[in-house]
Coordinates of C-alpha atoms in Angstrom, one line a residue:
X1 CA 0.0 0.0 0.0
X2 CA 1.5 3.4 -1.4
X3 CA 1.1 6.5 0.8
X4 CA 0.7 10.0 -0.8
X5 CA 3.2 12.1 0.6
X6 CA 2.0 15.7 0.4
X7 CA 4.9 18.4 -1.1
X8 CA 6.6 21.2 1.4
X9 CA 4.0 23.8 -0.2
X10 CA 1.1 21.6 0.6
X11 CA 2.2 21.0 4.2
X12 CA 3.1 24.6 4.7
X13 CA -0.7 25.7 3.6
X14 CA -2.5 23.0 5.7
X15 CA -0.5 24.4 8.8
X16 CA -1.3 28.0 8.1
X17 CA -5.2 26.5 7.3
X18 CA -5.7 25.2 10.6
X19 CA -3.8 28.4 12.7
X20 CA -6.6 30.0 10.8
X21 CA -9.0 27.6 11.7
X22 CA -7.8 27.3 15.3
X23 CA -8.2 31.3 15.3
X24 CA -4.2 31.6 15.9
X25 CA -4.6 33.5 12.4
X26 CA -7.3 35.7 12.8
X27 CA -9.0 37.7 10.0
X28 CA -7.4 41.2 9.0
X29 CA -4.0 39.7 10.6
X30 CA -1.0 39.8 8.4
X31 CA -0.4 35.6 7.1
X32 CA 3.6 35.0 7.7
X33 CA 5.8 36.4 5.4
X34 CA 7.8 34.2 3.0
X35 CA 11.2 34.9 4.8
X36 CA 9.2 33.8 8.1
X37 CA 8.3 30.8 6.3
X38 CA 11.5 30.0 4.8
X39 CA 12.9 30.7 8.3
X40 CA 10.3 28.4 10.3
X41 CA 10.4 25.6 7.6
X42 CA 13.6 25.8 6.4
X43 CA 12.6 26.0 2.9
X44 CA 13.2 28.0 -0.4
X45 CA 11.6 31.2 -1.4
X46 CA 9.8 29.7 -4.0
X47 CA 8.4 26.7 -1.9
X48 CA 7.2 29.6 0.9
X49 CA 5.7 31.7 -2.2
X50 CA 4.2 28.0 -3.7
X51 CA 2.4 27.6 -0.3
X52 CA 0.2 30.3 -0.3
X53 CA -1.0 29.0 -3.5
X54 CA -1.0 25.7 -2.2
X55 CA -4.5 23.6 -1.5

């Protein structure tokens, strides 16, 4: 049995979907920045710019 693996982008956007959900994220608040992201996730620019896309 295969698993699907989701990509860094995908991850990144379900973990900003549930602070947002979990009201950690709150409407009218700034999301993270892509530098925050690539510094929390340890992950290129374009990966942190892919996962607002992402979902």
């Amino acid at each position: 049995m295969s698993e699907i693996q989701e990509s860094p982008a995908e991850r990144i956007a379900g973990d900003l979907a549930l602070a947002i959900h979990q009201g950690l994220i709150r409407g009218g608040e700034r999301m993270p920045s892509q530098k925050e992201l690539m510094a929390a996730y340890g992950v290129a620019m374009g990966t942190a710019a892919a996962s607002k896309h992402a979902q």
